mmCIF file of N, CA, C and O in Angstrom:
data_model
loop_
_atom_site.group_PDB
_atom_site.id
_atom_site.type_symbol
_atom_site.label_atom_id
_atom_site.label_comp_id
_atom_site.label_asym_id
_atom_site.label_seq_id
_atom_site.Cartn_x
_atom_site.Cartn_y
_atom_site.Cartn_z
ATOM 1 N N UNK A 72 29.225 39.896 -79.990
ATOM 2 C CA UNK A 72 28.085 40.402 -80.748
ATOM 3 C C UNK A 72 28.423 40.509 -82.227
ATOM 4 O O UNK A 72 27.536 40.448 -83.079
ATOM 5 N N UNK A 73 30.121 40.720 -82.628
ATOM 6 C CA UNK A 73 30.075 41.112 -84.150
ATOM 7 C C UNK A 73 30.498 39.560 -84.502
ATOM 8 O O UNK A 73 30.764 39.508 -85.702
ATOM 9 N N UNK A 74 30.591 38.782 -84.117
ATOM 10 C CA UNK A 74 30.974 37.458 -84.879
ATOM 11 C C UNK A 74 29.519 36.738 -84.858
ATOM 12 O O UNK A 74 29.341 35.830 -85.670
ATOM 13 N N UNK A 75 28.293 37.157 -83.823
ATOM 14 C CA UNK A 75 26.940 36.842 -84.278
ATOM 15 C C UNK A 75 25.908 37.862 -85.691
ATOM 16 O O UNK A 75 25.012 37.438 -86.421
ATOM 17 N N UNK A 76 26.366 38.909 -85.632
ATOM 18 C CA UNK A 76 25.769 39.436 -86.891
ATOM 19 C C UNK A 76 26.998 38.910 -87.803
ATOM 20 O O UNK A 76 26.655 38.055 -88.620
ATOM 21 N N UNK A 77 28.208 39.224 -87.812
ATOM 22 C CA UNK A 77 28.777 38.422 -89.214
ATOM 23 C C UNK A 77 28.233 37.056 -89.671
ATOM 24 O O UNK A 77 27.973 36.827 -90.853
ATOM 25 N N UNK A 78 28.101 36.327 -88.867
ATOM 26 C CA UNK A 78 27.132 34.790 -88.748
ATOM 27 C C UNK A 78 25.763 34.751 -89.603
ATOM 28 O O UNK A 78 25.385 33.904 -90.412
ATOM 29 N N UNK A 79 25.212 35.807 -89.215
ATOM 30 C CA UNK A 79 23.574 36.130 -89.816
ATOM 31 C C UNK A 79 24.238 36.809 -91.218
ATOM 32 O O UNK A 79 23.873 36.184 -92.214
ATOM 33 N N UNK A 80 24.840 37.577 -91.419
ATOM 34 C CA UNK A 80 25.245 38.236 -93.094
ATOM 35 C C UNK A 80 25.736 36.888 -93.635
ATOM 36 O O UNK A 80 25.634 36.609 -94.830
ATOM 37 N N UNK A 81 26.120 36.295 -92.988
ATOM 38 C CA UNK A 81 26.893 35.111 -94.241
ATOM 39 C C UNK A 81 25.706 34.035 -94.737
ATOM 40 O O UNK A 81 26.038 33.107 -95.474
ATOM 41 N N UNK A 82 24.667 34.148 -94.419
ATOM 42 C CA UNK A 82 23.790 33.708 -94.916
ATOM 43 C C UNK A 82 23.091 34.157 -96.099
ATOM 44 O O UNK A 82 22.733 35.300 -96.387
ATOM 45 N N UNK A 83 22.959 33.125 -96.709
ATOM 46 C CA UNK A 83 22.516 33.631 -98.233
ATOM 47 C C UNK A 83 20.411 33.749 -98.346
ATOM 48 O O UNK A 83 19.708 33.347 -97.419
ATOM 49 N N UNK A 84 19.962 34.219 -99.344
ATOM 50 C CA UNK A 84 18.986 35.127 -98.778
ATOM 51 C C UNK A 84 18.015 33.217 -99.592
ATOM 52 O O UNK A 84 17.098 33.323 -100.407
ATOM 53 N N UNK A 85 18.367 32.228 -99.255
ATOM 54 C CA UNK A 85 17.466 31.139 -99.774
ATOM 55 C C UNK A 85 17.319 30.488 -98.833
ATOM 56 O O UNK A 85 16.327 29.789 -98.626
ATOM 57 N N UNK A 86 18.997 30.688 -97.550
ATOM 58 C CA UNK A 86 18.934 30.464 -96.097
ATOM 59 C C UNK A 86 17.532 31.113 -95.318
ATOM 60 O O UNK A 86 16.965 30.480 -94.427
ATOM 61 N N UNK A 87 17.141 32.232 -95.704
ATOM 62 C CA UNK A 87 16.360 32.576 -95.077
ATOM 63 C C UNK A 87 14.753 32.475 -95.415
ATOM 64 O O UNK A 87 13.779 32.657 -94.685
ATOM 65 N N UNK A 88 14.856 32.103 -96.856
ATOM 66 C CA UNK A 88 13.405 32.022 -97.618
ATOM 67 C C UNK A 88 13.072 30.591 -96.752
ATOM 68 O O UNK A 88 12.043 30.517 -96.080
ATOM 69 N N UNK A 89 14.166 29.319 -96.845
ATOM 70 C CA UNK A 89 13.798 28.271 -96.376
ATOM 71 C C UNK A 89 13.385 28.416 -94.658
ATOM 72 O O UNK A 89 12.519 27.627 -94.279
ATOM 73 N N UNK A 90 13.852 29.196 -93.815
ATOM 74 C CA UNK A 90 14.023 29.487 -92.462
ATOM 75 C C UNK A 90 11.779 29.896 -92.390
ATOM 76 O O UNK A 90 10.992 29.131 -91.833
ATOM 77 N N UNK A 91 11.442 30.965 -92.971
ATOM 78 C CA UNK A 91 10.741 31.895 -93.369
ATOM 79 C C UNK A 91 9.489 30.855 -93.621
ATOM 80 O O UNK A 91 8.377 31.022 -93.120
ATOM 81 N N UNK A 92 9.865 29.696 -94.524
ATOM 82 C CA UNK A 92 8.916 29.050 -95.325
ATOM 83 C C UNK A 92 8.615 28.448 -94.226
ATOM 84 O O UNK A 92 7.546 28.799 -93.726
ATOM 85 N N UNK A 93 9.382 27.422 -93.527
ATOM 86 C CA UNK A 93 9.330 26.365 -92.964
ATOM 87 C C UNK A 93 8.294 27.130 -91.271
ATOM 88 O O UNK A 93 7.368 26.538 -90.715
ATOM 89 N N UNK A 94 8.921 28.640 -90.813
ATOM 90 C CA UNK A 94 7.846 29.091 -89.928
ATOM 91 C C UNK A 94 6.412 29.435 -90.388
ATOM 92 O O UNK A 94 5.501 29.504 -89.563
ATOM 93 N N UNK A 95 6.170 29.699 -91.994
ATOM 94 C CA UNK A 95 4.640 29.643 -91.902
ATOM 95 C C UNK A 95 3.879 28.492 -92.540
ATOM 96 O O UNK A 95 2.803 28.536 -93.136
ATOM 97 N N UNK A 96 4.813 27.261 -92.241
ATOM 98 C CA UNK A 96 4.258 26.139 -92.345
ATOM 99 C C UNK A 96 3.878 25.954 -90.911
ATOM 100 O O UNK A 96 2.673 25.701 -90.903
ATOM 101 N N UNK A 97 4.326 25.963 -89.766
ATOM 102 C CA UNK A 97 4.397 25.670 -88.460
ATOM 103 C C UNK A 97 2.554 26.596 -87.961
ATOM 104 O O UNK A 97 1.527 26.276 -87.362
ATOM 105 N N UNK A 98 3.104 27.813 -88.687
ATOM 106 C CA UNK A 98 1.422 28.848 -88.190
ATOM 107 C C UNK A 98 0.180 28.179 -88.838
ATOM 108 O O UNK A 98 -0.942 27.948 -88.386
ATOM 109 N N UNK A 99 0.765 27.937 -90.077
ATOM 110 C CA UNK A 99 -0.805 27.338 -90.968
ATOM 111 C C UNK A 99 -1.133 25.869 -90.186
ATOM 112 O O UNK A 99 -2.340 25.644 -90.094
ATOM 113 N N UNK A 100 -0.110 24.685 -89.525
ATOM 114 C CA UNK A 100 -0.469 23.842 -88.977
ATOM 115 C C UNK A 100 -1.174 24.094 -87.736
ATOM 116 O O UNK A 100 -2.152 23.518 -87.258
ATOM 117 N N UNK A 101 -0.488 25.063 -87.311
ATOM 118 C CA UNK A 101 -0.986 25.087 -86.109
ATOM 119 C C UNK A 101 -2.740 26.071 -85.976
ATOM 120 O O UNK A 101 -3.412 25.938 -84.953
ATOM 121 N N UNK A 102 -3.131 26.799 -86.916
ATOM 122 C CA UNK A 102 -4.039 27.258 -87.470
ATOM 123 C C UNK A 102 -5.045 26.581 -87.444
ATOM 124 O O UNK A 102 -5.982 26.822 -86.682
ATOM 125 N N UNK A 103 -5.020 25.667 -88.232
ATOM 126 C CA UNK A 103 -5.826 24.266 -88.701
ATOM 127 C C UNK A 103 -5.708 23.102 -87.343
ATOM 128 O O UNK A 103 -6.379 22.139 -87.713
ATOM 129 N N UNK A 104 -5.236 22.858 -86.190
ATOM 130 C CA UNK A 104 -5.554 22.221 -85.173
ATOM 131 C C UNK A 104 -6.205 23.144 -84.176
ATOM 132 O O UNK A 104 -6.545 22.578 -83.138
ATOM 133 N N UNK A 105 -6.427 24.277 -84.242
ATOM 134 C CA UNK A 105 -6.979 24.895 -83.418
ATOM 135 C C UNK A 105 -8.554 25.198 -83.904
ATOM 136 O O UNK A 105 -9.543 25.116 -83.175
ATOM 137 N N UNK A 106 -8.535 25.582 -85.366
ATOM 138 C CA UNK A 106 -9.541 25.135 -86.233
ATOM 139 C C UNK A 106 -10.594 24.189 -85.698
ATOM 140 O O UNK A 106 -11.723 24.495 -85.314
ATOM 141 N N UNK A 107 -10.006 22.914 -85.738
ATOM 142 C CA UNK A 107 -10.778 21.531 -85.691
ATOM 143 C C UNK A 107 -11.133 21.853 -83.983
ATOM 144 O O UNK A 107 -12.275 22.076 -83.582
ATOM 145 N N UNK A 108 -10.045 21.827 -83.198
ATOM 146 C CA UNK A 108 -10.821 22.195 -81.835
ATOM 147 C C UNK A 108 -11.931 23.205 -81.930
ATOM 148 O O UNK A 108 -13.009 22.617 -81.848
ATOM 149 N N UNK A 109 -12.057 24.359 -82.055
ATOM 150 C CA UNK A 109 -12.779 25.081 -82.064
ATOM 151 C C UNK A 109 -14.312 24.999 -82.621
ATOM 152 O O UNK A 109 -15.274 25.610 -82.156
ATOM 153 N N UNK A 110 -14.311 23.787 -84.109
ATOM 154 C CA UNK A 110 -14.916 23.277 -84.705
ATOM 155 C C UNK A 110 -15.818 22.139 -83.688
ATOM 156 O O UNK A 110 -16.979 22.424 -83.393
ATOM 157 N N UNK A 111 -15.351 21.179 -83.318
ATOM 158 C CA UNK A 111 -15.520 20.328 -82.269
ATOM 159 C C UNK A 111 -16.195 20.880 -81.328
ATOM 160 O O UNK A 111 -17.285 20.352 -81.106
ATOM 161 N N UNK A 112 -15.828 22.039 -80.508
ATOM 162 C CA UNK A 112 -16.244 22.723 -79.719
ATOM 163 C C UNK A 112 -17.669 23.074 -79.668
ATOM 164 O O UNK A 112 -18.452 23.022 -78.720
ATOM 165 N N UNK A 113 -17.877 23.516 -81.126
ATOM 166 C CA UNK A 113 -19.152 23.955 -81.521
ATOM 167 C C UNK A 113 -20.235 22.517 -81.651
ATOM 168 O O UNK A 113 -21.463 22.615 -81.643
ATOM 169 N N UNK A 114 -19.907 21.950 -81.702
ATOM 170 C CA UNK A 114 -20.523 20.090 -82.505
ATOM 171 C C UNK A 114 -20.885 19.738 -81.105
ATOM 172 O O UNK A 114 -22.032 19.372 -80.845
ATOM 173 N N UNK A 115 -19.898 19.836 -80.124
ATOM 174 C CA UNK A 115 -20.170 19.115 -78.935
ATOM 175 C C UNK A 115 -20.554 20.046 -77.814
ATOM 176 O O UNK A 115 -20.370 21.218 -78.142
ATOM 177 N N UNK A 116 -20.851 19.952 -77.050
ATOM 178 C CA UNK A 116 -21.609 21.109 -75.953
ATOM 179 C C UNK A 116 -20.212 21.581 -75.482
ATOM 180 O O UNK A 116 -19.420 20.641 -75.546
ATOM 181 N N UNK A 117 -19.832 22.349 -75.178
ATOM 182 C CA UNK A 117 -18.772 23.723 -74.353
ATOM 183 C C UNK A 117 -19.473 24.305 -73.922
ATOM 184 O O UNK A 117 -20.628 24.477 -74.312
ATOM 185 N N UNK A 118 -18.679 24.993 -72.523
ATOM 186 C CA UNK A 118 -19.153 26.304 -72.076
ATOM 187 C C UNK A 118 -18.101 27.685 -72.469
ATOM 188 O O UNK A 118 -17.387 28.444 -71.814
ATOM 189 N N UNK A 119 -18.530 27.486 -74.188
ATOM 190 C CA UNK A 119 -17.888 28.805 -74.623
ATOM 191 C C UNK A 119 -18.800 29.152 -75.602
ATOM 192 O O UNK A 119 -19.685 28.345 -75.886
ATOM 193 N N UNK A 120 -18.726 30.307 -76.213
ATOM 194 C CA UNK A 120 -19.746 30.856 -76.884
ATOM 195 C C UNK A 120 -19.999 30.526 -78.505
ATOM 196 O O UNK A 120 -19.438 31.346 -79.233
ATOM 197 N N UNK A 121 -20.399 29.961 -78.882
ATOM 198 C CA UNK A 121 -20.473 29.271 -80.357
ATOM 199 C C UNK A 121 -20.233 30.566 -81.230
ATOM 200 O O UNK A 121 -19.307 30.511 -82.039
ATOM 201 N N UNK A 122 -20.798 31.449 -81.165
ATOM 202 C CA UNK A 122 -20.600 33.165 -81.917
ATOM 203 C C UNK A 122 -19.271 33.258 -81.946
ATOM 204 O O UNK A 122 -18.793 33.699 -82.991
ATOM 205 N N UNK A 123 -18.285 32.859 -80.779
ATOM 206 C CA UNK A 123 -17.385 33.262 -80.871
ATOM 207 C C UNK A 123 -16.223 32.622 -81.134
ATOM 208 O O UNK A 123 -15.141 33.130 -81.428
ATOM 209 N N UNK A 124 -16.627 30.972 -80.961
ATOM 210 C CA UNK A 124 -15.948 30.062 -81.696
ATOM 211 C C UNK A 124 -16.076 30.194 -83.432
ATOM 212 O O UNK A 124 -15.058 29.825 -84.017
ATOM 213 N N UNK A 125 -16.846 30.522 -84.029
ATOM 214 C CA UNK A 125 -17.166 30.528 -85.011
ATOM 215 C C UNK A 125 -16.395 32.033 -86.022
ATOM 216 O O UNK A 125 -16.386 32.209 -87.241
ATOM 217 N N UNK A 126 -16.062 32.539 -85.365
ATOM 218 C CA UNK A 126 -15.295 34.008 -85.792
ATOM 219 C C UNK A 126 -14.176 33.479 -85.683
ATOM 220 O O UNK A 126 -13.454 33.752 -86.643
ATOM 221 N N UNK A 127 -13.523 32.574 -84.619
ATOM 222 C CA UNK A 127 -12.230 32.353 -84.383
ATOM 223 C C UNK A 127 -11.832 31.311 -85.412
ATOM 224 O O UNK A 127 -10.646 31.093 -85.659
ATOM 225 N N UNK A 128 -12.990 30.561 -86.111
ATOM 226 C CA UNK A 128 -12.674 29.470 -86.839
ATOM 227 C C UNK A 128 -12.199 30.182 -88.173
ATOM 228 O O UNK A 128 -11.073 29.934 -88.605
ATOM 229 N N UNK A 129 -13.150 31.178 -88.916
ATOM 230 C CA UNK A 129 -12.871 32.110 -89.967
ATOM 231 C C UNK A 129 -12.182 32.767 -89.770
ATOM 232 O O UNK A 129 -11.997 33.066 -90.949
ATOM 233 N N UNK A 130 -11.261 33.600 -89.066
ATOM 234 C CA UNK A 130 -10.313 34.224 -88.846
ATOM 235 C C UNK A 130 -8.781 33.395 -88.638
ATOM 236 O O UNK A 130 -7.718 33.961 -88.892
ATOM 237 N N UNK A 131 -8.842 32.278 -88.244
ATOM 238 C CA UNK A 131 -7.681 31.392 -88.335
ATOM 239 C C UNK A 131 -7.880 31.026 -89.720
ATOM 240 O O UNK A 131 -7.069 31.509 -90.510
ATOM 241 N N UNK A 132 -8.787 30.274 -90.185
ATOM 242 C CA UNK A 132 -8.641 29.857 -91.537
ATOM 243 C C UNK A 132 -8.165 31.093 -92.802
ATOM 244 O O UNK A 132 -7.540 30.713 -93.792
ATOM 245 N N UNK A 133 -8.516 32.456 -92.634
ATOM 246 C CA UNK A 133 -7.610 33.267 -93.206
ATOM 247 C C UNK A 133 -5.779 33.362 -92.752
ATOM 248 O O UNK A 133 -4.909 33.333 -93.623
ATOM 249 N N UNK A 134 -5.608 33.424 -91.932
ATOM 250 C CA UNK A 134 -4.276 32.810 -91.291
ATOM 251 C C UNK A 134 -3.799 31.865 -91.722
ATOM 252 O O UNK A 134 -2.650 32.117 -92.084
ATOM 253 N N UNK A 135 -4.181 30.463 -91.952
ATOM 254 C CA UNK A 135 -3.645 29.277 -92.439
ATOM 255 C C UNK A 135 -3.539 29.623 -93.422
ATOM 256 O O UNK A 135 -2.362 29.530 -93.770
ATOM 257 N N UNK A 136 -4.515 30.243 -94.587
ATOM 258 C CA UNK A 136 -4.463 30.488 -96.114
ATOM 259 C C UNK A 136 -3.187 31.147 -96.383
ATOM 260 O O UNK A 136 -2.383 30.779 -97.240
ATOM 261 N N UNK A 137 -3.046 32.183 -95.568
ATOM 262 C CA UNK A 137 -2.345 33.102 -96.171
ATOM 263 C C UNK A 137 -1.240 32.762 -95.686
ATOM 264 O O UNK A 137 -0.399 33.563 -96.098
ATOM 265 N N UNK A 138 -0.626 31.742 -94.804
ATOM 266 C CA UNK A 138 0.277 31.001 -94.372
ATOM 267 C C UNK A 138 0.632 29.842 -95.480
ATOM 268 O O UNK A 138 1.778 29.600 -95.857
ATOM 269 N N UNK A 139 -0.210 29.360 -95.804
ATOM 270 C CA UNK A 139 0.185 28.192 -96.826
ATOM 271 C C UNK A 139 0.350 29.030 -98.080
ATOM 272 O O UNK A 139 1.199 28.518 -98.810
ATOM 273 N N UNK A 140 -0.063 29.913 -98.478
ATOM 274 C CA UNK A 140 0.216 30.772 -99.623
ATOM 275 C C UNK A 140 1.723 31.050 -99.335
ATOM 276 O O UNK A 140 2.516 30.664 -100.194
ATOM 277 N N UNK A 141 2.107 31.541 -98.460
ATOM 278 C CA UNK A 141 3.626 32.457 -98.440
ATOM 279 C C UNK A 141 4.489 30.829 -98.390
ATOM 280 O O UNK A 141 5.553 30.650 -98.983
ATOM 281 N N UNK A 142 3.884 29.897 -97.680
ATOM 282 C CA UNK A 142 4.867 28.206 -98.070
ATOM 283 C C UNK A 142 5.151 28.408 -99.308
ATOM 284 O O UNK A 142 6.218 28.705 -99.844
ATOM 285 N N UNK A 143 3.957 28.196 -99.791
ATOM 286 C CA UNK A 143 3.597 27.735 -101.500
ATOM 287 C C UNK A 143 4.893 28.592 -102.248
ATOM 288 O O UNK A 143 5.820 28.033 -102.834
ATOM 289 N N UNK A 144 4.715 30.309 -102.067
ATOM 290 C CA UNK A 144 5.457 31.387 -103.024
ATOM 291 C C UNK A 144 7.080 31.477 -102.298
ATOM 292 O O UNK A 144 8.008 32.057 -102.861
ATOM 293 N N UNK A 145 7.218 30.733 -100.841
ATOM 294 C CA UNK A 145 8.261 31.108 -101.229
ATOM 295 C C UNK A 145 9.195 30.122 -101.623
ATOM 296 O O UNK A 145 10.325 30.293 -102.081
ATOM 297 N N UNK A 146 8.461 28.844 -101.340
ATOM 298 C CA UNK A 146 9.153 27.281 -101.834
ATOM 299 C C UNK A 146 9.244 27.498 -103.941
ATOM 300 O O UNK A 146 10.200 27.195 -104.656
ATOM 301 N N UNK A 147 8.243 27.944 -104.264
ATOM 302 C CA UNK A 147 8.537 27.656 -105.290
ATOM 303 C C UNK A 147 9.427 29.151 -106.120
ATOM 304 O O UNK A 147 9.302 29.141 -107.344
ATOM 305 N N UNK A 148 10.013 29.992 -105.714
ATOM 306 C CA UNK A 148 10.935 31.470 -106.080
ATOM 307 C C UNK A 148 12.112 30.790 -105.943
ATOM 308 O O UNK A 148 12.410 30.272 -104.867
ATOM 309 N N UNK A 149 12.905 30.725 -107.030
ATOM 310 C CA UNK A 149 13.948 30.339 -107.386
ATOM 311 C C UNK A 149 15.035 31.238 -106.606
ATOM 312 O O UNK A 149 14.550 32.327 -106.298
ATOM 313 N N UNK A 150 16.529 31.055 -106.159
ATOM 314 C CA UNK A 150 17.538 32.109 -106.147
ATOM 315 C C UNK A 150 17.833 33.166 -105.618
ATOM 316 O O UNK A 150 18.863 33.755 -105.946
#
């Protein structure tokens, strides 16, 4: 156990911005394909509730935003 936390301290804190960045690139992608399904969903007949596809579409798309925002701020913070 102490040669796995010494492992994690020896990492420098750009190790982790990149670690950090690269997972809310993964949420905002994955945001935006669930998006378009959900989108689709609505376009084409489902037996799911358009009201509620439609909340799920605006509520992910705040998710992706604010996912590609924290990419954006932490790719570009120097050091």
């Amino acid at each position: 156990m102490s040669k796995f936390l010494n492992k994690i301290m020896k990492k420098s804190t750009s190790d982790y911005r990149g670690e950090l960045s690269r997972a809310h690139l993964i949420i905002a992608l994955l945001s935006i394909c669930i998006i378009v399904l959900l989108s689709l969903g609505v376009v084409e007949p489902v037996k799911y509730d358009q009201t509620l596809a439609a909340a799920c579409v605006v509520l992910l798309s705040i998710v992706a935003l604010i996912s590609l925002y924290m990419v954006y701020a932490l790719s570009s913070k120097k050091k």
